[in-house]
Coordinates of C-alpha atoms in Angstrom, one line a residue:
X1 CA -25.4 6.4 1.9
X2 CA -27.3 5.6 5.1
X3 CA -27.3 8.1 7.9
X4 CA -27.3 7.2 11.6
X5 CA -29.6 9.2 13.9
X6 CA -26.7 10.5 15.9
X7 CA -24.4 12.7 13.9
X8 CA -21.0 11.2 13.7
X9 CA -17.8 13.2 14.4
X10 CA -15.7 14.4 11.5
X11 CA -13.0 11.8 12.3
X12 CA -15.5 8.9 12.6
X13 CA -17.1 9.9 9.3
X14 CA -13.8 10.0 7.5
X15 CA -12.8 6.6 8.6
X16 CA -16.3 4.9 8.3
X17 CA -17.8 6.6 5.3
X18 CA -15.0 8.6 3.4
X19 CA -17.3 9.4 0.5
X20 CA -19.9 11.1 2.6
X21 CA -17.0 13.0 4.5
X22 CA -15.6 14.1 1.0
X23 CA -19.0 15.2 -0.2
X24 CA -19.7 17.2 3.0
X25 CA -16.2 18.8 3.0
X26 CA -16.6 19.7 -0.7
X27 CA -20.0 21.5 0.0
X28 CA -18.1 23.4 2.9
X29 CA -15.1 24.5 0.9
X30 CA -16.9 25.2 -2.3
X31 CA -19.8 27.3 -1.5
X32 CA -22.4 24.7 -1.0
X33 CA -22.0 23.0 -4.4
X34 CA -22.2 19.4 -4.9
X35 CA -19.3 17.6 -6.9
X36 CA -19.7 16.3 -10.4
X37 CA -17.1 13.4 -10.1
X38 CA -16.6 10.8 -7.2
X39 CA -13.9 8.1 -7.5
X40 CA -12.1 5.7 -5.2
X41 CA -8.9 3.7 -4.9
X42 CA -8.2 1.1 -2.2
X43 CA -5.4 0.6 0.1
X44 CA -3.7 -2.9 0.1
X45 CA -2.3 -5.4 2.5
X46 CA 0.5 -7.8 1.3
X47 CA 0.1 -11.2 2.5
X48 CA 3.6 -12.1 1.7
X49 CA 6.4 -10.9 -0.7
X50 CA 7.9 -7.9 1.2
X51 CA 10.6 -5.7 -0.4
X52 CA 10.8 -8.0 -3.4
X53 CA 8.8 -5.8 -5.9
X54 CA 11.7 -3.3 -6.7
X55 CA 14.0 -6.4 -7.0
X56 CA 11.7 -7.8 -9.8
X57 CA 10.3 -10.5 -7.7
X58 CA 6.8 -11.8 -6.7
X59 CA 4.4 -10.2 -4.3
X60 CA 0.9 -11.5 -3.1
X61 CA -1.2 -8.5 -2.0
X62 CA -4.9 -8.0 -1.9
X63 CA -6.9 -4.7 -2.2
X64 CA -8.8 -3.6 0.9
X65 CA -12.2 -2.2 1.6
X66 CA -10.3 0.8 3.1
X67 CA -10.4 3.4 0.5
X68 CA -9.4 6.9 -0.5
X69 CA -12.1 8.9 -2.3
X70 CA -11.8 12.1 -4.3
X71 CA -14.8 14.1 -5.3
X72 CA -14.7 17.2 -7.4
X73 CA -15.7 19.4 -10.4
X74 CA -14.2 21.0 -13.3
X75 CA -13.4 24.7 -13.2
X76 CA -12.7 27.0 -16.2
X77 CA -9.9 29.3 -15.1
X78 CA -7.2 26.7 -15.4
X79 CA -6.5 26.4 -11.6
X80 CA -6.4 23.4 -9.6
X81 CA -7.6 23.5 -5.9
X82 CA -7.0 20.5 -3.6
X83 CA -8.3 19.9 -0.1
X84 CA -7.5 17.1 2.2
X85 CA -9.6 16.0 5.3
X86 CA -6.9 13.5 6.3
X87 CA -5.9 13.9 9.9
X88 CA -2.1 13.8 10.3
X89 CA -1.6 15.3 6.8
X90 CA 1.0 18.1 7.0
X91 CA -0.4 21.7 6.9
X92 CA -1.9 23.4 5.2
X93 CA -4.8 21.1 4.1
X94 CA -5.7 23.2 1.0
X95 CA -3.4 24.1 -1.8
X96 CA -4.0 26.0 -5.1
X97 CA -1.9 26.0 -8.3
X98 CA -2.2 26.4 -12.1
X99 CA -2.8 23.4 -14.2
X100 CA 0.4 22.1 -15.8
X101 CA 1.4 23.3 -19.2
X102 CA 4.0 22.0 -21.5
X103 CA 6.2 25.2 -21.0
X104 CA 5.3 25.2 -17.3
X105 CA 5.3 21.8 -15.5
X106 CA 4.4 21.3 -12.0
X107 CA 7.3 20.8 -9.4
X108 CA 7.2 19.4 -5.8
X109 CA 6.8 21.7 -3.1
X110 CA 4.7 22.0 0.1
X111 CA 2.4 20.8 1.6
X112 CA 4.0 17.4 1.2
X113 CA 0.7 15.5 1.0
X114 CA -0.1 17.4 -2.2
X115 CA 3.0 16.1 -4.0
X116 CA 1.5 12.6 -4.4
X117 CA -1.4 14.3 -6.3
X118 CA 0.9 16.8 -8.2
X119 CA 3.0 14.1 -9.4
X120 CA 0.1 12.1 -10.8
X121 CA -1.2 15.3 -12.5
X122 CA 2.1 16.0 -14.1
X123 CA 2.6 12.5 -15.3
X124 CA -1.0 11.9 -16.4
X125 CA -1.1 10.2 -19.8
X126 CA -3.6 12.5 -21.5
X127 CA -4.3 16.1 -21.6
X128 CA -4.3 18.9 -21.5
X129 CA -5.6 18.7 -17.9
X130 CA -8.3 21.3 -17.2
X131 CA -8.6 23.2 -13.9
X132 CA -10.5 21.5 -11.1
X133 CA -11.6 21.7 -7.5
X134 CA -11.2 18.4 -5.4
X135 CA -11.5 17.0 -1.9
X136 CA -9.8 14.1 -0.5
X137 CA -10.9 11.8 2.2
X138 CA -9.5 8.4 3.2
X139 CA -10.2 5.5 5.5
X140 CA -6.7 4.0 4.7
X141 CA -4.6 4.8 7.9
X142 CA -1.7 7.1 7.1
X143 CA 1.8 5.6 7.7
X144 CA 0.3 2.2 8.5
X145 CA 1.8 0.1 5.9
X146 CA -1.4 -0.2 4.0
X147 CA -0.4 2.0 1.1
X148 CA -2.2 5.2 1.8
X149 CA 0.2 6.9 -0.7
X150 CA -0.7 4.6 -3.7
X151 CA -4.3 4.9 -2.8
X152 CA -4.1 8.6 -3.1
X153 CA -2.1 8.5 -6.3
X154 CA -4.5 5.8 -8.0
X155 CA -7.6 7.9 -6.9
X156 CA -6.1 11.0 -8.3
X157 CA -5.4 9.3 -11.7
X158 CA -8.9 7.8 -11.7
X159 CA -10.4 11.3 -11.1
X160 CA -8.3 12.7 -14.0
X161 CA -9.7 10.0 -16.3
X162 CA -13.1 11.3 -15.6
X163 CA -12.1 14.9 -16.6
X164 CA -9.8 14.0 -19.5
X165 CA -10.1 10.3 -20.6
X166 CA -6.8 8.4 -21.3
X167 CA -6.6 5.1 -23.3
X168 CA -7.7 3.0 -20.4
X169 CA -4.6 1.0 -20.1
X170 CA -4.5 -0.2 -16.5
X171 CA -0.8 -1.3 -16.4
X172 CA 0.4 2.1 -17.7
X173 CA -1.9 3.7 -15.1
X174 CA -0.2 2.0 -12.3
X175 CA 3.3 2.8 -13.9
X176 CA 2.3 6.5 -14.2
X177 CA 1.4 6.5 -10.5
X178 CA 4.6 4.7 -9.5
X179 CA 6.5 7.3 -11.6
X180 CA 4.7 10.1 -9.7
X181 CA 5.8 8.7 -6.4
X182 CA 9.5 8.5 -7.5
X183 CA 9.8 12.1 -8.9
X184 CA 7.6 14.2 -6.6
X185 CA 7.6 12.7 -3.1
X186 CA 10.9 11.1 -4.0
X187 CA 10.1 7.7 -2.8
X188 CA 11.8 4.9 -4.9
X189 CA 8.9 2.5 -4.4
X190 CA 8.4 -0.8 -6.3
X191 CA 5.1 -1.3 -8.5
X192 CA 3.2 -3.5 -6.0
X193 CA 1.2 -0.8 -4.2
X194 CA 0.0 1.1 -7.4
X195 CA -0.7 -2.3 -9.3
X196 CA -3.0 -3.7 -6.6
X197 CA -4.9 -0.4 -6.2
X198 CA -5.6 -0.3 -9.7
X199 CA -6.0 -4.2 -10.5
X200 CA -7.4 -5.5 -7.3
X201 CA -10.2 -8.2 -7.6
X202 CA -12.9 -8.9 -5.3
X203 CA -12.5 -12.2 -3.5
X204 CA -8.9 -12.7 -4.9
X205 CA -5.3 -12.2 -3.8
X206 CA -3.1 -11.3 -6.7
X207 CA 0.2 -12.9 -7.4
X208 CA 2.1 -10.2 -9.2
X209 CA 5.3 -10.9 -11.1
X210 CA 6.9 -7.4 -10.7
X211 CA 9.3 -8.2 -13.7
X212 CA 6.8 -9.0 -16.2
X213 CA 3.8 -7.2 -14.6
X214 CA 1.7 -10.4 -15.1
X215 CA -0.8 -11.0 -12.4
X216 CA -2.6 -14.3 -11.4
X217 CA -5.7 -14.5 -9.3
X218 CA -5.8 -16.6 -6.2
X219 CA -9.2 -17.0 -4.8
X220 CA -9.5 -16.2 -0.9
X221 CA -13.2 -16.7 -0.4
X222 CA -13.3 -19.6 2.2
X223 CA -15.8 -18.3 4.9
X224 CA -13.8 -20.2 7.5
X225 CA -10.7 -18.1 6.8
X226 CA -10.2 -14.6 7.8
X227 CA -7.4 -12.0 7.3
X228 CA -6.8 -9.7 10.4
X229 CA -4.9 -6.6 10.1
X230 CA -3.6 -5.1 13.3
X231 CA -2.3 -1.6 13.3
X232 CA 0.4 -1.0 16.0
X233 CA -0.3 2.7 15.7
X234 CA 3.6 3.1 15.9
X235 CA 5.4 5.0 13.3
X236 CA 9.2 5.1 13.5
X237 CA 10.9 7.9 11.7
X238 CA 13.5 5.6 10.2
X239 CA 11.3 4.5 7.5
X240 CA 11.9 7.5 5.1
X241 CA 15.7 7.1 5.1
X242 CA 16.0 3.3 5.4
X243 CA 13.8 2.4 2.5
X244 CA 16.1 4.0 -0.1
X245 CA 19.2 2.6 1.7
X246 CA 17.8 -1.1 1.5
X247 CA 16.9 -0.5 -2.1
X248 CA 20.5 0.7 -3.0
X249 CA 22.0 -2.2 -1.0
X250 CA 20.1 -4.6 -3.2
X251 CA 21.0 -2.9 -6.5
X252 CA 24.7 -3.1 -5.4
X253 CA 24.5 -6.7 -4.4
X254 CA 22.9 -7.6 -7.7
X255 CA 25.6 -5.8 -9.7
X256 CA 28.1 -7.6 -7.6
X257 CA 26.6 -10.9 -8.6
X258 CA 26.5 -9.8 -12.3
X259 CA 22.6 -9.8 -12.4
X260 CA 20.2 -7.1 -13.4
X261 CA 18.1 -7.7 -10.2
X262 CA 18.1 -10.2 -7.3
X263 CA 15.2 -11.9 -8.9
X264 CA 17.8 -13.5 -11.2
X265 CA 20.1 -14.7 -8.3
X266 CA 19.9 -17.9 -6.6
X267 CA 21.1 -18.7 -3.0
X268 CA 24.0 -20.8 -4.4
X269 CA 25.2 -17.9 -6.3
X270 CA 24.9 -15.5 -3.4
X271 CA 26.8 -18.0 -1.2
X272 CA 29.6 -18.3 -3.7
X273 CA 30.2 -14.6 -3.7
X274 CA 29.7 -14.1 0.0
X275 CA 33.5 -13.2 0.5
X276 CA 33.0 -10.3 -1.9
X277 CA 30.1 -8.8 -0.2
X278 CA 29.6 -6.8 3.0
X279 CA 27.7 -8.9 5.8
X280 CA 25.0 -6.5 5.6
X281 CA 24.5 -6.6 1.8
X282 CA 24.7 -10.4 2.0
X283 CA 21.8 -10.5 4.5
X284 CA 19.7 -8.1 2.5
X285 CA 20.1 -10.3 -0.6
X286 CA 19.4 -13.4 1.4
X287 CA 16.0 -12.0 2.5
X288 CA 15.1 -11.0 -1.0
X289 CA 16.1 -14.2 -2.6
X290 CA 14.4 -16.4 0.0
X291 CA 11.3 -14.2 0.1
X292 CA 10.7 -14.5 -3.7
X293 CA 10.8 -18.2 -3.3
X294 CA 8.6 -18.1 -0.2
X295 CA 6.0 -16.1 -2.1
X296 CA 5.8 -18.5 -5.0
X297 CA 5.4 -21.4 -2.5
X298 CA 2.7 -19.3 -0.6
X299 CA 0.6 -18.8 -3.8
X300 CA 0.7 -22.6 -4.4
X301 CA -0.2 -23.3 -0.8
X302 CA -3.2 -20.9 -1.2
X303 CA -4.3 -22.5 -4.4
X304 CA -4.6 -26.0 -2.8
X305 CA -6.1 -24.6 0.6
X306 CA -3.0 -25.5 2.7
X307 CA -3.3 -22.7 5.2
X308 CA -0.9 -24.3 7.6
X309 CA 2.0 -24.1 5.1
X310 CA 1.0 -20.6 4.0
X311 CA 1.1 -19.6 7.7
X312 CA 4.4 -21.0 8.2
X313 CA 5.7 -19.1 5.2
X314 CA 4.3 -15.9 6.7
X315 CA 6.2 -16.5 10.0
X316 CA 9.4 -17.3 8.1
X317 CA 8.9 -14.2 6.0
X318 CA 8.6 -12.1 9.3
X319 CA 11.8 -13.6 10.8
X320 CA 13.7 -12.9 7.6
X321 CA 12.5 -9.2 7.6
X322 CA 13.3 -8.9 11.2
X323 CA 16.8 -10.5 11.1
X324 CA 18.2 -10.2 7.6
X325 CA 16.4 -7.0 6.2
X326 CA 16.1 -5.3 9.5
X327 CA 12.9 -3.5 8.9
X328 CA 10.7 -4.8 11.8
X329 CA 10.6 -3.2 15.1
X330 CA 9.9 -4.4 18.8
X331 CA 6.3 -3.5 18.6
X332 CA 5.6 -5.6 15.3
X333 CA 7.6 -8.6 16.6
X334 CA 5.4 -8.5 19.8
X335 CA 2.2 -8.5 17.8
X336 CA 3.2 -11.5 15.8
X337 CA 4.3 -13.4 18.8
X338 CA 1.1 -12.7 20.6
X339 CA -1.1 -13.7 17.5
X340 CA 0.8 -17.0 17.1
X341 CA 0.1 -18.1 20.6
X342 CA -3.7 -18.5 19.7
X343 CA -4.8 -21.9 18.5
X344 CA -6.4 -21.4 15.0
X345 CA -3.9 -18.7 13.9
X346 CA -2.1 -20.0 10.8
X347 CA 0.5 -17.3 10.5
X348 CA 1.3 -13.6 11.1
X349 CA 4.0 -11.2 9.7
X350 CA 4.6 -7.6 9.5
X351 CA 3.4 -6.0 6.3
X352 CA 4.5 -2.9 4.5
X353 CA 7.8 -1.1 4.4
X354 CA 8.4 -1.7 8.2
X355 CA 9.6 0.3 11.2
X356 CA 6.0 0.2 12.6
X357 CA 2.6 0.1 10.9
X358 CA 0.7 -3.2 10.7
X359 CA 0.9 -6.9 10.9
X360 CA -1.3 -9.3 8.8
X361 CA -2.5 -12.5 10.3
X362 CA -4.2 -15.5 8.6
X363 CA -6.5 -17.3 10.9
X364 CA -9.7 -19.3 11.4
X365 CA -12.7 -16.9 11.3
X366 CA -13.8 -18.6 14.5
X367 CA -10.7 -17.3 16.5
X368 CA -10.6 -13.8 15.2
X369 CA -12.3 -12.3 18.3
X370 CA -10.1 -14.4 20.6
X371 CA -7.1 -13.2 18.8
X372 CA -8.0 -9.5 19.1
X373 CA -8.7 -9.9 22.7
X374 CA -5.4 -11.6 23.4
X375 CA -3.6 -8.8 21.5
X376 CA -5.4 -6.1 23.5
X377 CA -4.6 -7.9 26.8
X378 CA -1.0 -8.5 26.1
X379 CA 0.2 -5.8 23.6
X380 CA 1.8 -2.8 25.4
X381 CA 0.4 -0.3 22.8
X382 CA -2.9 0.7 21.6
X383 CA -3.7 -1.4 18.5
X384 CA -6.4 -1.0 15.9
X385 CA -7.9 -4.1 14.1
X386 CA -9.5 -4.6 10.7
X387 CA -11.1 -7.9 9.8
X388 CA -10.8 -7.7 6.0
X389 CA -11.4 -9.4 2.7
X390 CA -10.1 -8.9 -0.8
X391 CA -11.9 -6.1 -2.5
X392 CA -12.0 -4.4 -5.9
X393 CA -9.5 -2.0 -7.4
X394 CA -10.2 1.7 -8.2
X395 CA -13.3 2.9 -9.9
X396 CA -15.9 5.5 -10.0
X397 CA -18.6 5.9 -7.3
X398 CA -22.2 6.4 -8.5
X399 CA -24.0 9.3 -7.1

C-alpha cells in the first residue's frame, strides 16, 4: 500500500486503508509479528427491495468498496484472540476464548461485537477450527445501514476458510453467516446482506431471489451514472426492537392469508382479507407486496437503461417505507427531499433497516458534486458522502 508523507491518524487510516490499519494493529497487539492471513468482505448498499428478503422476495443490492478486513495467524494452544480497531464498538476491544469443541460449543456473551465472529466460528462448515490471533479493521460505517455486521461475518468465514478449508459452496457460506447472526447477536435478518457480501460482482448490481437464492447480474457501468450514498450519521435506538417486530407482523399476516411468505401474496388477496387484519399488519404487508413488484420492475428498467423509471421506483419505495412500513425517520426523509430537488437526480431512498443510517441516490455523474453541496447547505445534520460503484465480493488480500 502507498504511504503518504504525513502519517494519518488511526481513525483516518482505518476508514481509508483498513488493511494497513489491521496490519499495524496486529503488530502492536501480537509482539511485532506480521499476520500470515489477510482477507476482506464488503459492505453493501441496497438500491431497492427493502424488508423483502425475509419475506422471500426480491432485492437489488451491490457490494461496496467499503470493506471489513481481518488479518491473523494460527496459534497452537487452541485459543482464539480477537481484536477490533472499530471506533464505536462496545468495550472491550479485545477478547480471548477457547476454540469450540463438539462437547464445548461457543455461546453468545460480551463484548457484543465479538458475537458476530463467535457465531460464524461456531457455525463454520468445516473443522476442527484451530486457535488463532486476529485483528479486525473496517471502513464500513457501523450502524449506517450498509451492512457492517454481514461484512464482519463474511470476513470471519473467509478467514476461517484459509485456516481450515471448507467445500467452497458460496451459497452455504452466506447461509452459515446468516445463521450466525440469528443465533449469536440474535438478529432475525434476511439473507440479502450476507449473500451480496459473498457474491458481489464488480460492475454489477445483483437481483437476488431470496426464496430460490438465485442471483442475476445487472450491469451498472454507465460512466454518466453514479450512485451517491449519504450517511445521515443518525442512529435511532428503535432499530434493535422494531426489526423483529416488523418480521413478526409479516409472518402473522402471511399466515392469515394462508401463505408461506408474503412473496406468495397479491394485493388483490391482501385487500380481500383486509377486514381480518389489523390496520398495521395490512400496511406492513402492503409495503412488502408492492416493494417486491417494484424491485422486479426496477431491475428491468436498469437492464434497458431507463434511469427515470428506476428513480421513480426508488422514491415510491422510500414513501412506502416511510408510510406503510414506518422505518424511516425525519432525517432520512429530509435527505431524500433535498436530493430530489437537484436536476439530474433520478431517484433517492432510505437504504438498510431504517431509523437512521443512509440514503442511496441514483444520479447523473455530472451533478454529484452539486447534490452533495445542496445537501450540506440544507440538511440540518452532518452528513458523510460516498460516491461508489459495484465492487467484488469477499476474498483474500495478497501480501
